[in-house]
Structure formats: C-alpha cells, structure tokens
C-alpha cells in the first residue's frame, strides 16, 4: 500500500515530485531572505548545500540591525515562554467545573509535570532560536518528536532547508526538509540493513571506511491520506514521516524509513500571513531597506574619514623612484624646483555631522522595526527613576498595541500545538495522573499567563479595579448597591487576569463548606445567647406558676385569687 502516491507513482516518486512543487512555491521568497540574512544574521539561512564554514559577515559593517533583532528574539522568549516562571495553565470551558477541587488539583498536577518535561528537554533553547527566525524570515519551523530521555525533543530547522504547505486555517501540515549527513551518521540513524537495501553507494562507502563522506537526505511529514484508523502501527498513523536519499548525491531505489506521528508534529507559527500565502512577512523584510542603507552610509562615512585623515597625494615625477613615506615623523628627500613636494591631490573638507545624524535616524528606525525600543522601554525611559506603576502599565499597553496580533499567532501556531502534543505524548506514556470522572469527555482549555499575556489582560484588571472602586464610593451614599457586586466572582476574575497560581485560590465548593460551617457555628452561638437571655424569665414564670398552683389548693388562697380576678 502506498501512503499518498497515486497509482501510477511509487511513494518515493511522489515525494520527489512533491518536493519540486514545494520548491516552486517558495522560490519567490528566497532572494529577499538572502538579503536579510547577509545583513543581519547569516548563520540562520542555508539556501544551498554549502559548507557551513562559508558563512560570511562581510556585509555587516554596522551591527545595529543585528542587535535590534537579538533584542526582539530575547524579549519574546522572556516575555512569552520564560523557563523561570509559569507561562501557561490548563483549565476547562465550564466555569463551574474549573473551580471544582478535584479538577483543579488534577490540572495543577498536569501543569507541573509538563513544565518539568519542558525544562528537561531542549524546548526552551529551540523557542529562543525560533523567535529569531520568526523575526527575520516570518516563520520558524521545528518538529516536536518523542524522546526516550526527555519525553519530547524539538528539532529546530534552518531556514532554506525546509519547504512547507499550510492548510485552510493557516496551520503548517506539510513539511519537506533536506539535510546533509555523513555516512557514519546515516548508518547510525537508519541502520546498516536499511542503507544496504536502498543505496549501494552509501553501503560501499561505509564498508570501505569512508565514514565522513557527505550525502543529502530528504524527510517528508504530511497528513497520511490512505490508512486504516483502527490500526496503531507506524504505517497507519495520522501523519506520515518518510526518509529517502537525494538522487543527485547517491543512487537509491526506495525509502530509507517509513514511519509516522499520531499528531501533527510541525511547529511553524507565522508572523503575519498575507492572503493564502504559505510563507509569512516579517520585521526583517520591513527592515532590509534600512539595514542596507545603514551599511552604505557607514561605508561612506568611513571613506570620508579616511580621505580626511589620509588624503590622496600628488608629487613630482622626479620622486617616482625615490623612497618616500607618509608616516608621521618620516623624512623624504627630493629635488623639487617648485618647492612643493608632496601635497594633497584634493582638499578634503567633508562635514560628517549631517551623515552621522542620518545614521542615528536609521538606527532608531531599526530599533522600532524590531520592537527593541518596546522591549527595553523601562530601561530606556527618559526622566527620573523609578517610574510609577501607572506609567509602566501604560507602556505595557502600548507594547501590546504593536505586538498583540503577532502574539495571537504565536499562541495558536506554536505554543498551543506544543502543549497539545506534549500532553498527548505524556498521556500515552502514562506519565500523567488519572483524570477525575468529571473531566471525561471534557475538552481542556489553555490559558497563557506569561509576562506579555498578563500585560494583555491588564486592561481587564483595570476595568475591575475601576468598577469595584466606583461601587465602593456609591455604597457610601446607597449601601444597597453592594448587592450588585459579586465579590467572589470579582476575586476569581481578578486572579485569572493576573495569572495567580490556582492552588492559592480556594475552590467554590470549599468556600461554600467553610461558610456553611461558619454559619452553623454562628447560629449555635446565637441560640446559646438567646437561651442565656430567656432562661431567667422562664425560671421566674415557672416559680410564679408554682405559687399560683399552691394557692389554688387551699380555701384562703382561692378567695384571694378570686379577689384579684384570677380563678
């Protein structure tokens, strides 16, 4: 059975044809990517299978663009997925269910386990690298795979070495990649038998001890169109994962490996997609004009300084064959009837102030394009420090006006798929506690509580504070208005907006039990106080009744009772 190939093609023929089609789709983007990489970070692009040592930074004279890009890269990592603090939590769509104690305890345990797995894996370094690729080229691409040592592992790919296709929702579901491996690495990964079966060239090289010869390997990941969903073997998983040898580097006659994934392992968020494009626009594309201008202006400035300090010289032809030196303190002897000797060929009196001012403007634009001014807003604030809380909150909101849509793309295209797939992997390996029965058939919800996510929710906390303050002021005039304020819900909503740990917020059922117990104790105390108050009166009434009863039992007493109207 073939996976996705039509009947007239073998699976490897299908993959080779699909790879050429994907190359055609990506080709219009490559020239712009090349300019971005050459002027900002050449190490993150490989458009050809060239030697990594050939990467050159010769076109980077002014590194302002590189520093601004690194600030964005680090700022997004620390603001979205800092390993030093929680950045996500699990909850339910049912507001009542999420406050149920067993559910909260289970979700908290799952969150803790997943954070431990992330910390033990290479997820965080891959995220950091990916944010840089997102800023430069519009999309990073990684493959989240199972790992025996750390449960999950991210294979972060170099731009230029992968080709993607997105579905109708913008999620990358197809990825073809090419990488260069030595003979020793190929045999170590796929096994001697598999290599011998498909390529006599690599088998011969291995047999002859040529372990360091390099060959190109292809890898395809895409939805499997033909499968038996009831089967769980690797050839019936939801996404296929096939490897083969590039035909231009070694003769081969089949797939090196046929395997698959239970979920989509491709992690490929987009900065901003235009229409139905598979590749995204990026700050790097916006910055490329300024980056090139900056390099040109710095070059011209250096040329002007050089001509001013060491201007081109002229001299008499009689000195052509005589030793001459322009070094400070040196002496050159020449017969010069005109008495002029060496002199500048031109008067260099260039004014560099205007050029330096324009360079500063370009550098500032680059900081804005890469949001470096926003990520460093507090440290770069003008005026007296420390800043007040209101101003810092306003600056955070300003940051989110610019980054808000991009953050949503990262949430949906990177963080959610990573969390979902990690949860599925850990659940299959029985690394998670059993869920309570209330969660059966319930879909879990992901909430983000990173620094940037909380800043996005700061508007909500401000609204809660203003509303609660207004109701408190109004209550001084009309106390009944407090009946309109659900204080418990205010506490829950405010805690959610701030991202406080669920363990420190008491669930509703426990709050109800505590209040019921308190009310019962209060009722018992009131009954005891009432009994203590009424006991003397009851005793006096009982004594009077006893006296009256005794009086009614003798004739004198009866006469007295009749006289006072009793009896």
Coordinates of C-alpha atoms in Angstrom, one line a residue:
X1 CA 0.0 0.0 0.0
X2 CA 1.3 3.5 -0.9
X3 CA 0.6 6.3 1.5
X4 CA -0.2 9.4 -0.6
X5 CA 1.1 8.4 -4.0
X6 CA -1.4 7.9 -6.9
X7 CA -1.4 4.5 -8.6
X8 CA 1.0 5.5 -11.4
X9 CA 3.7 6.5 -8.9
X10 CA 5.7 4.8 -6.2
X11 CA 5.9 6.6 -2.9
X12 CA 9.4 7.9 -3.4
X13 CA 8.5 9.2 -6.9
X14 CA 5.6 11.0 -5.3
X15 CA 7.8 12.6 -2.7
X16 CA 10.4 13.7 -5.2
X17 CA 7.6 15.3 -7.4
X18 CA 6.0 17.0 -4.4
X19 CA 9.4 18.4 -3.3
X20 CA 9.9 20.1 -6.7
X21 CA 6.4 21.6 -6.4
X22 CA 7.1 23.0 -2.9
X23 CA 10.4 24.4 -4.2
X24 CA 8.5 26.4 -6.8
X25 CA 6.1 27.8 -4.2
X26 CA 9.0 29.0 -2.0
X27 CA 11.3 30.3 -4.7
X28 CA 9.9 33.9 -4.9
X29 CA 10.8 34.5 -1.2
X30 CA 14.4 33.3 -1.4
X31 CA 16.1 36.4 -2.8
X32 CA 14.7 38.6 -0.1
X33 CA 15.6 36.1 2.6
X34 CA 19.2 36.1 1.3
X35 CA 19.5 39.9 1.7
X36 CA 18.1 39.7 5.2
X37 CA 20.5 37.0 6.3
X38 CA 23.5 38.6 4.7
X39 CA 23.0 41.9 6.5
X40 CA 21.6 40.7 9.9
X41 CA 22.4 37.1 10.8
X42 CA 24.0 34.9 8.0
X43 CA 24.1 31.8 10.2
X44 CA 20.3 31.3 10.1
X45 CA 19.9 30.7 6.4
X46 CA 21.1 27.9 4.1
X47 CA 19.6 28.2 0.6
X48 CA 22.2 25.9 -0.9
X49 CA 24.0 22.8 0.5
X50 CA 27.1 24.9 1.0
X51 CA 29.7 24.3 3.7
X52 CA 28.8 26.0 7.0
X53 CA 32.2 27.5 7.2
X54 CA 31.4 29.6 4.1
X55 CA 29.0 31.8 6.1
X56 CA 30.3 35.4 6.0
X57 CA 29.5 38.5 7.9
X58 CA 31.4 40.7 5.4
X59 CA 28.3 42.8 4.5
X60 CA 27.7 43.7 8.2
X61 CA 29.6 46.9 8.9
X62 CA 27.1 48.4 11.4
X63 CA 25.5 45.8 13.6
X64 CA 22.6 47.9 14.9
X65 CA 20.1 45.7 12.9
X66 CA 21.6 42.6 14.4
X67 CA 21.4 43.9 18.0
X68 CA 17.8 45.0 17.5
X69 CA 16.9 41.6 16.1
X70 CA 18.6 39.9 19.1
X71 CA 16.6 42.1 21.5
X72 CA 13.3 41.1 19.9
X73 CA 14.4 37.5 19.9
X74 CA 15.3 37.5 23.6
X75 CA 12.4 39.8 24.6
X76 CA 9.8 37.4 23.1
X77 CA 11.4 34.5 24.7
X78 CA 11.5 36.0 28.2
X79 CA 8.1 37.6 27.7
X80 CA 6.2 34.6 26.3
X81 CA 8.0 31.4 27.4
X82 CA 10.4 32.2 30.2
X83 CA 11.6 29.0 31.8
X84 CA 12.0 30.9 35.1
X85 CA 8.2 31.3 35.6
X86 CA 5.0 29.6 34.6
X87 CA 3.7 30.8 31.3
X88 CA 0.6 28.6 30.8
X89 CA -2.1 26.8 32.7
X90 CA -4.8 24.3 32.0
X91 CA -8.5 24.9 32.7
X92 CA -11.9 24.0 31.4
X93 CA -14.5 25.8 29.4
X94 CA -17.1 25.1 32.1
X95 CA -16.7 27.9 34.7
X96 CA -18.2 25.8 37.4
X97 CA -16.2 22.7 36.7
X98 CA -12.8 24.6 36.7
X99 CA -13.4 25.6 40.3
X100 CA -14.2 22.1 41.5
X101 CA -11.4 20.9 43.8
X102 CA -10.5 17.5 42.2
X103 CA -10.4 19.1 38.8
X104 CA -8.2 22.0 40.0
X105 CA -5.8 19.5 41.7
X106 CA -5.6 17.3 38.6
X107 CA -4.9 20.3 36.2
X108 CA -2.3 21.7 38.6
X109 CA -0.5 18.3 38.7
X110 CA -0.6 18.0 34.9
X111 CA 0.8 21.6 34.5
X112 CA 3.6 20.8 37.0
X113 CA 4.6 17.6 35.2
X114 CA 4.6 19.3 31.7
X115 CA 6.8 22.2 33.0
X116 CA 9.2 19.6 34.3
X117 CA 9.3 17.9 30.9
X118 CA 9.8 21.2 29.1
X119 CA 12.7 22.2 31.5
X120 CA 14.4 18.8 31.0
X121 CA 14.2 19.0 27.2
X122 CA 15.5 21.4 24.5
X123 CA 12.2 23.2 24.2
X124 CA 13.3 26.5 25.6
X125 CA 16.5 26.9 23.5
X126 CA 14.5 25.9 20.5
X127 CA 11.9 28.5 21.3
X128 CA 14.6 31.2 21.6
X129 CA 16.1 30.3 18.2
X130 CA 12.6 30.1 16.7
X131 CA 11.7 33.6 17.8
X132 CA 14.7 34.9 15.9
X133 CA 13.7 33.1 12.7
X134 CA 10.2 34.4 13.2
X135 CA 11.5 38.0 13.2
X136 CA 13.9 37.5 10.3
X137 CA 12.0 35.3 7.8
X138 CA 8.4 35.3 9.1
X139 CA 8.3 31.7 10.3
X140 CA 10.5 29.2 12.2
X141 CA 10.0 25.5 11.7
X142 CA 10.5 22.7 14.2
X143 CA 9.5 19.1 14.6
X144 CA 8.3 18.0 18.0
X145 CA 9.3 14.3 18.4
X146 CA 9.2 11.7 21.1
X147 CA 12.4 11.3 23.0
X148 CA 13.4 8.4 25.3
X149 CA 15.5 10.5 27.6
X150 CA 13.4 13.7 28.0
X151 CA 10.0 12.5 26.6
X152 CA 9.9 15.3 24.0
X153 CA 12.5 17.0 21.8
X154 CA 12.3 19.8 19.3
X155 CA 14.3 19.6 16.0
X156 CA 14.6 23.2 15.1
X157 CA 15.3 23.6 11.4
X158 CA 17.4 26.1 9.5
X159 CA 15.6 28.4 7.1
X160 CA 16.3 27.5 3.5
X161 CA 16.5 23.8 4.3
X162 CA 12.7 23.2 4.6
X163 CA 9.6 23.7 2.5
X164 CA 6.1 23.9 3.9
X165 CA 2.4 24.0 2.9
X166 CA -0.4 25.3 5.2
X167 CA -4.0 24.1 5.4
X168 CA -7.1 26.3 5.1
X169 CA -6.6 27.5 8.8
X170 CA -3.0 28.6 8.2
X171 CA -1.5 25.7 10.2
X172 CA 1.5 24.1 8.6
X173 CA 0.6 20.5 7.9
X174 CA 3.2 19.5 5.3
X175 CA 6.9 19.9 5.7
X176 CA 9.7 18.7 3.4
X177 CA 13.3 19.2 4.6
X178 CA 16.8 18.4 3.4
X179 CA 19.9 17.9 5.5
X180 CA 23.5 16.8 4.9
X181 CA 24.8 13.8 6.9
X182 CA 28.0 11.8 7.0
X183 CA 28.0 8.1 6.1
X184 CA 28.6 7.2 9.7
X185 CA 25.6 9.3 10.9
X186 CA 23.3 7.9 8.2
X187 CA 24.1 4.3 9.1
X188 CA 23.9 5.0 12.8
X189 CA 20.4 6.5 12.4
X190 CA 18.8 4.2 9.9
X191 CA 20.8 1.0 10.3
X192 CA 23.1 -0.9 8.0
X193 CA 20.4 -3.1 6.6
X194 CA 18.1 -0.2 5.6
X195 CA 21.0 1.6 4.0
X196 CA 22.2 -1.5 2.1
X197 CA 18.7 -2.1 0.9
X198 CA 18.3 1.3 -0.8
X199 CA 21.8 2.5 -1.7
X200 CA 24.8 0.5 -2.7
X201 CA 26.8 3.8 -2.9
X202 CA 26.5 4.6 0.8
X203 CA 26.9 0.9 1.7
X204 CA 30.1 0.7 -0.3
X205 CA 31.4 3.9 1.3
X206 CA 30.7 2.5 4.8
X207 CA 32.3 -0.8 4.0
X208 CA 35.4 0.9 2.8
X209 CA 35.6 3.1 6.0
X210 CA 34.7 6.4 4.3
X211 CA 32.6 7.4 7.2
X212 CA 32.9 11.2 6.7
X213 CA 31.6 11.3 3.1
X214 CA 28.5 13.6 3.0
X215 CA 25.2 12.8 1.4
X216 CA 21.9 14.7 1.2
X217 CA 18.9 13.1 2.9
X218 CA 15.2 14.1 2.5
X219 CA 12.5 13.9 5.1
X220 CA 8.7 14.4 4.4
X221 CA 6.0 14.9 7.0
X222 CA 2.4 15.3 5.8
X223 CA -1.1 14.0 6.6
X224 CA -1.5 10.4 5.6
X225 CA -4.4 10.1 3.2
X226 CA -4.6 6.3 3.0
X227 CA -4.6 4.5 6.3
X228 CA -6.6 2.2 8.5
X229 CA -7.6 4.3 11.5
X230 CA -8.1 1.3 13.7
X231 CA -4.5 0.1 13.4
X232 CA -1.8 1.6 15.5
X233 CA 1.3 0.5 13.6
X234 CA 3.7 3.2 12.3
X235 CA 2.4 3.0 8.7
X236 CA -1.2 3.9 9.8
X237 CA -0.5 6.9 11.9
X238 CA -2.3 10.2 11.1
X239 CA 0.9 11.9 9.7
X240 CA 3.5 10.0 7.7
X241 CA 7.2 10.5 8.2
X242 CA 9.4 9.2 5.4
X243 CA 13.1 9.5 4.6
X244 CA 14.9 9.0 1.4
X245 CA 18.3 9.7 -0.2
X246 CA 18.7 12.6 -2.7
X247 CA 19.2 11.1 -6.1
X248 CA 21.8 13.7 -7.1
X249 CA 24.2 12.6 -4.4
X250 CA 23.8 8.9 -4.4
X251 CA 21.8 6.2 -6.3
X252 CA 18.9 4.9 -4.3
X253 CA 15.9 2.7 -5.1
X254 CA 13.5 3.2 -2.2
X255 CA 12.7 4.8 1.2
X256 CA 15.2 4.7 3.9
X257 CA 12.4 4.7 6.5
X258 CA 8.6 4.7 6.6
X259 CA 7.1 5.9 9.9
X260 CA 4.6 8.4 11.2
X261 CA 3.2 10.6 14.0
X262 CA -0.1 10.3 15.9
X263 CA -0.4 14.1 15.9
X264 CA 0.9 16.9 13.7
X265 CA 4.5 17.4 14.9
X266 CA 5.2 20.5 12.7
X267 CA 5.6 23.7 14.8
X268 CA 5.6 26.6 12.3
X269 CA 4.0 29.8 13.5
X270 CA 3.7 32.8 11.2
X271 CA 4.5 36.4 11.9
X272 CA 1.8 37.7 9.6
X273 CA 0.3 35.8 6.7
X274 CA -1.0 37.7 3.6
X275 CA -4.0 36.0 2.0
X276 CA -3.4 32.4 1.2
X277 CA 0.4 32.5 1.3
X278 CA 2.3 29.6 2.8
X279 CA 5.2 31.9 3.9
X280 CA 4.9 35.0 6.0
X281 CA 6.0 38.6 6.0
X282 CA 8.4 39.6 8.9
X283 CA 10.1 42.6 10.5
X284 CA 13.2 41.5 8.7
X285 CA 11.6 42.2 5.4
X286 CA 10.4 45.6 6.7
X287 CA 14.0 46.4 7.9
X288 CA 16.0 45.3 4.9
X289 CA 15.9 48.7 3.2
X290 CA 17.1 50.5 6.3
X291 CA 19.7 47.8 7.0
X292 CA 21.2 48.2 3.6
X293 CA 21.1 52.0 3.8
X294 CA 22.9 51.9 7.1
X295 CA 25.7 49.7 5.8
X296 CA 26.1 52.1 2.8
X297 CA 26.1 55.2 4.9
X298 CA 28.6 53.8 7.4
X299 CA 30.8 52.8 4.4
X300 CA 30.6 56.4 3.0
X301 CA 31.3 57.9 6.4
X302 CA 34.4 55.7 6.9
X303 CA 35.6 56.7 3.4
X304 CA 35.1 60.3 4.2
X305 CA 37.1 60.0 7.4
X306 CA 39.8 58.0 5.7
X307 CA 40.2 60.7 2.9
X308 CA 40.3 63.4 5.5
X309 CA 42.9 61.7 7.6
X310 CA 44.9 60.1 4.7
X311 CA 44.0 62.2 1.6
X312 CA 45.2 61.1 -1.9
X313 CA 48.6 62.7 -2.6
X314 CA 50.4 64.1 -5.7
X315 CA 54.1 64.6 -6.2
X316 CA 56.7 65.4 -8.8
X317 CA 57.7 62.7 -11.3
X318 CA 61.3 63.0 -10.1
X319 CA 60.3 61.3 -6.9
X320 CA 58.9 58.2 -8.7
X321 CA 61.9 56.1 -8.0
X322 CA 62.9 57.6 -4.7
X323 CA 62.0 56.2 -1.3
X324 CA 59.1 58.0 0.1
X325 CA 57.0 57.7 3.2
X326 CA 53.8 59.4 4.5
X327 CA 54.2 58.1 8.1
X328 CA 54.3 60.6 10.9
X329 CA 57.9 61.8 11.6
X330 CA 59.4 60.3 8.5
X331 CA 61.6 62.2 6.0
X332 CA 61.5 62.1 2.2
X333 CA 64.3 63.8 0.2
X334 CA 63.5 65.1 -3.2
X335 CA 64.8 67.7 -5.7
X336 CA 61.8 70.0 -6.2
X337 CA 62.4 73.3 -8.0
X338 CA 58.9 74.5 -7.2
X339 CA 59.4 73.7 -3.5
X340 CA 56.1 72.0 -3.1
X341 CA 57.0 68.3 -2.8
X342 CA 54.2 66.0 -1.8
X343 CA 50.8 67.7 -1.5
X344 CA 47.2 66.5 -1.3
X345 CA 45.6 65.8 -4.7
X346 CA 42.3 67.3 -3.4
X347 CA 41.1 69.4 -0.5
X348 CA 39.0 67.1 1.7
X349 CA 36.8 69.2 4.0
X350 CA 33.8 66.9 4.3
X351 CA 31.2 67.7 7.0
X352 CA 30.1 64.4 8.6
X353 CA 27.6 65.8 11.1
X354 CA 24.6 65.5 8.7
X355 CA 25.6 62.0 7.7
X356 CA 26.1 61.0 11.4
X357 CA 22.6 62.4 12.2
X358 CA 21.0 60.4 9.4
X359 CA 22.8 57.3 10.6
X360 CA 21.3 57.8 14.0
X361 CA 17.8 58.1 12.5
X362 CA 18.2 54.9 10.6
X363 CA 19.5 53.1 13.7
X364 CA 16.4 54.3 15.6
X365 CA 14.1 53.1 12.8
X366 CA 15.7 49.7 13.1
X367 CA 15.0 49.6 16.8
X368 CA 11.4 50.4 16.1
X369 CA 11.0 47.9 13.3
X370 CA 12.3 45.1 15.6
X371 CA 10.4 46.4 18.6
X372 CA 13.6 46.8 20.6
X373 CA 12.5 50.2 21.9
X374 CA 9.4 48.5 23.3
X375 CA 11.2 45.6 24.9
X376 CA 13.7 47.9 26.5
X377 CA 11.2 50.6 27.3
X378 CA 11.7 50.7 31.1
X379 CA 15.5 50.9 31.0
X380 CA 15.4 53.5 28.2
X381 CA 12.7 55.8 29.8
X382 CA 13.8 59.4 30.0
X383 CA 13.4 61.2 33.3
X384 CA 13.6 60.3 37.0
X385 CA 13.6 56.7 38.1
X386 CA 11.9 54.8 39.5
X387 CA 8.8 55.1 37.3
X388 CA 5.3 54.9 38.8
X389 CA 3.0 51.9 38.3
X390 CA 0.5 53.8 36.1
X391 CA 3.2 54.8 33.6
X392 CA 4.7 51.3 33.4
X393 CA 1.2 49.9 32.8
X394 CA 0.5 52.4 30.0
X395 CA 3.9 51.5 28.4
X396 CA 2.9 47.8 28.5
X397 CA -0.4 48.5 26.9
X398 CA 1.5 50.5 24.2
X399 CA 3.7 47.5 23.6
X400 CA 0.7 45.2 23.1
X401 CA -0.9 47.5 20.6
X402 CA 2.0 46.7 18.3
X403 CA 2.6 43.1 19.2
X404 CA -0.9 41.9 20.0
X405 CA -1.8 40.2 16.6
X406 CA 1.7 38.6 16.5
X407 CA 1.3 37.2 20.0
X408 CA -2.0 35.6 19.0
X409 CA -0.3 33.9 16.0
X410 CA 2.4 32.6 18.3
X411 CA -0.2 31.3 20.8
X412 CA -2.1 29.5 18.1
X413 CA 0.7 28.4 15.8
X414 CA 3.4 27.4 18.3
X415 CA 2.5 27.2 22.0
X416 CA -0.9 25.5 21.7
X417 CA 0.5 22.8 19.3
X418 CA 3.5 22.2 21.6
X419 CA 1.3 21.9 24.7
X420 CA -1.3 19.7 23.0
X421 CA 1.3 17.3 21.5
X422 CA 3.3 17.1 24.8
X423 CA 0.1 16.3 26.7
X424 CA -0.7 13.5 24.2
X425 CA 2.8 12.0 24.4
X426 CA 2.9 12.1 28.2
X427 CA -0.6 10.6 28.4
X428 CA 0.3 7.7 26.1
X429 CA 3.3 7.0 28.3
X430 CA 1.2 7.1 31.4
X431 CA 3.2 10.0 32.9
X432 CA 0.1 11.9 33.9
X433 CA -2.2 11.2 36.8
X434 CA -5.7 9.8 36.0
X435 CA -8.2 12.5 35.4
X436 CA -11.3 12.8 37.7
X437 CA -14.5 11.4 36.2
X438 CA -15.9 15.0 35.9
X439 CA -13.3 15.6 33.1
X440 CA -14.3 12.6 31.0
X441 CA -15.4 13.8 27.5
X442 CA -14.4 17.3 28.5
X443 CA -12.1 19.4 26.4
X444 CA -9.3 21.3 28.2
X445 CA -8.6 25.0 27.7
X446 CA -5.1 26.6 27.6
X447 CA -4.6 30.0 29.2
X448 CA -1.4 31.9 28.9
X449 CA 0.0 33.7 32.0
X450 CA 3.4 34.9 30.7
X451 CA 4.5 38.5 31.3
X452 CA 3.2 39.5 27.9
X453 CA 0.0 37.6 28.3
X454 CA -0.7 39.2 31.6
X455 CA 0.1 42.6 30.1
X456 CA -2.6 41.8 27.5
X457 CA -5.0 41.2 30.4
X458 CA -4.0 44.3 32.3
X459 CA -6.9 46.1 30.6
X460 CA -9.3 43.7 32.3
X461 CA -7.8 44.2 35.7
X462 CA -8.0 47.9 35.3
X463 CA -11.7 47.7 34.4
X464 CA -12.4 45.5 37.5
X465 CA -10.5 47.9 39.8
X466 CA -12.4 50.9 38.4
X467 CA -15.7 49.2 38.7
X468 CA -15.1 48.0 42.3
X469 CA -13.9 51.4 43.3
X470 CA -16.9 53.1 41.8
X471 CA -19.3 50.7 43.6
X472 CA -17.4 51.3 46.8
X473 CA -17.9 55.1 46.5
X474 CA -21.5 54.7 45.6
X475 CA -22.1 52.5 48.6
X476 CA -21.3 55.3 50.9
X477 CA -24.5 57.0 49.6
X478 CA -26.6 54.0 48.8
X479 CA -25.4 50.8 50.7
X480 CA -27.9 48.6 48.8
X481 CA -25.8 49.0 45.6
X482 CA -23.3 46.4 47.1
X483 CA -25.9 43.8 46.2
X484 CA -24.9 44.3 42.6
X485 CA -21.3 43.3 43.2
X486 CA -20.5 39.6 43.3
X487 CA -17.3 39.8 45.4
X488 CA -16.5 36.1 44.9
X489 CA -16.6 36.4 41.1
X490 CA -14.5 39.6 41.3
X491 CA -11.8 37.7 43.2
X492 CA -11.9 34.8 40.7
X493 CA -11.8 37.1 37.6
X494 CA -9.1 39.3 39.0
X495 CA -6.9 36.3 39.9
X496 CA -7.4 34.8 36.4
X497 CA -6.3 38.1 34.8
X498 CA -3.2 38.3 37.0
X499 CA -2.4 34.6 36.4
X500 CA -2.1 33.7 40.1
X501 CA -1.5 30.0 40.8
X502 CA -4.8 28.1 41.2
X503 CA -3.5 26.5 44.4
X504 CA -3.8 29.7 46.3
X505 CA -7.4 30.4 45.2
X506 CA -9.9 28.3 47.3
X507 CA -12.4 26.5 45.1
X508 CA -16.1 27.4 45.3
X509 CA -17.1 24.1 46.9
X510 CA -14.6 24.5 49.7
X511 CA -15.6 28.1 50.2
X512 CA -19.3 27.0 50.5
X513 CA -18.4 24.3 53.0
X514 CA -16.4 26.8 55.1
X515 CA -19.2 29.4 55.0
X516 CA -21.8 26.8 55.9
X517 CA -19.7 25.7 58.9
X518 CA -19.2 29.3 60.0
X519 CA -23.0 30.0 59.6
X520 CA -23.8 26.9 61.7
X521 CA -21.4 28.0 64.4
X522 CA -22.9 31.5 64.4
X523 CA -26.4 30.1 64.6
X524 CA -25.4 27.9 67.5
X525 CA -23.8 30.8 69.3
X526 CA -26.9 32.9 68.7
X527 CA -29.1 30.2 70.1
X528 CA -26.9 29.8 73.2
X529 CA -27.1 33.6 73.7
X530 CA -30.8 33.7 73.3
X531 CA -31.2 30.8 75.8
X532 CA -29.0 32.5 78.3
X533 CA -31.2 35.7 78.0
X534 CA -34.5 33.9 78.3
X535 CA -33.6 31.4 81.0
X536 CA -34.2 33.8 84.0
X537 CA -37.6 34.9 82.7
X538 CA -38.6 31.3 82.2
X539 CA -37.4 30.5 85.7
X540 CA -39.5 33.4 87.1
X541 CA -42.5 32.3 85.2
X542 CA -42.1 28.7 86.4
X543 CA -41.8 29.9 90.0
X544 CA -45.0 32.1 89.7
X545 CA -46.9 29.2 88.2
X546 CA -45.8 27.0 91.1
X547 CA -47.0 29.6 93.6
X548 CA -50.3 30.1 91.9
X549 CA -50.8 26.3 91.8
X550 CA -50.2 26.1 95.5
X551 CA -52.6 28.9 96.2
X552 CA -55.4 27.2 94.3
X553 CA -55.1 24.2 96.5
X554 CA -56.4 25.9 99.8
X555 CA -59.6 27.8 100.5
X556 CA -57.9 31.1 101.6
X557 CA -55.8 31.1 98.5
X558 CA -58.8 30.5 96.3
X559 CA -60.6 33.5 97.8
X560 CA -57.6 35.7 97.2
X561 CA -57.3 34.6 93.6
X562 CA -61.0 35.4 93.1
X563 CA -60.5 38.8 94.7
X564 CA -57.7 39.7 92.2
X565 CA -59.6 38.3 89.2
X566 CA -57.7 35.0 88.7
X567 CA -59.6 31.7 89.0

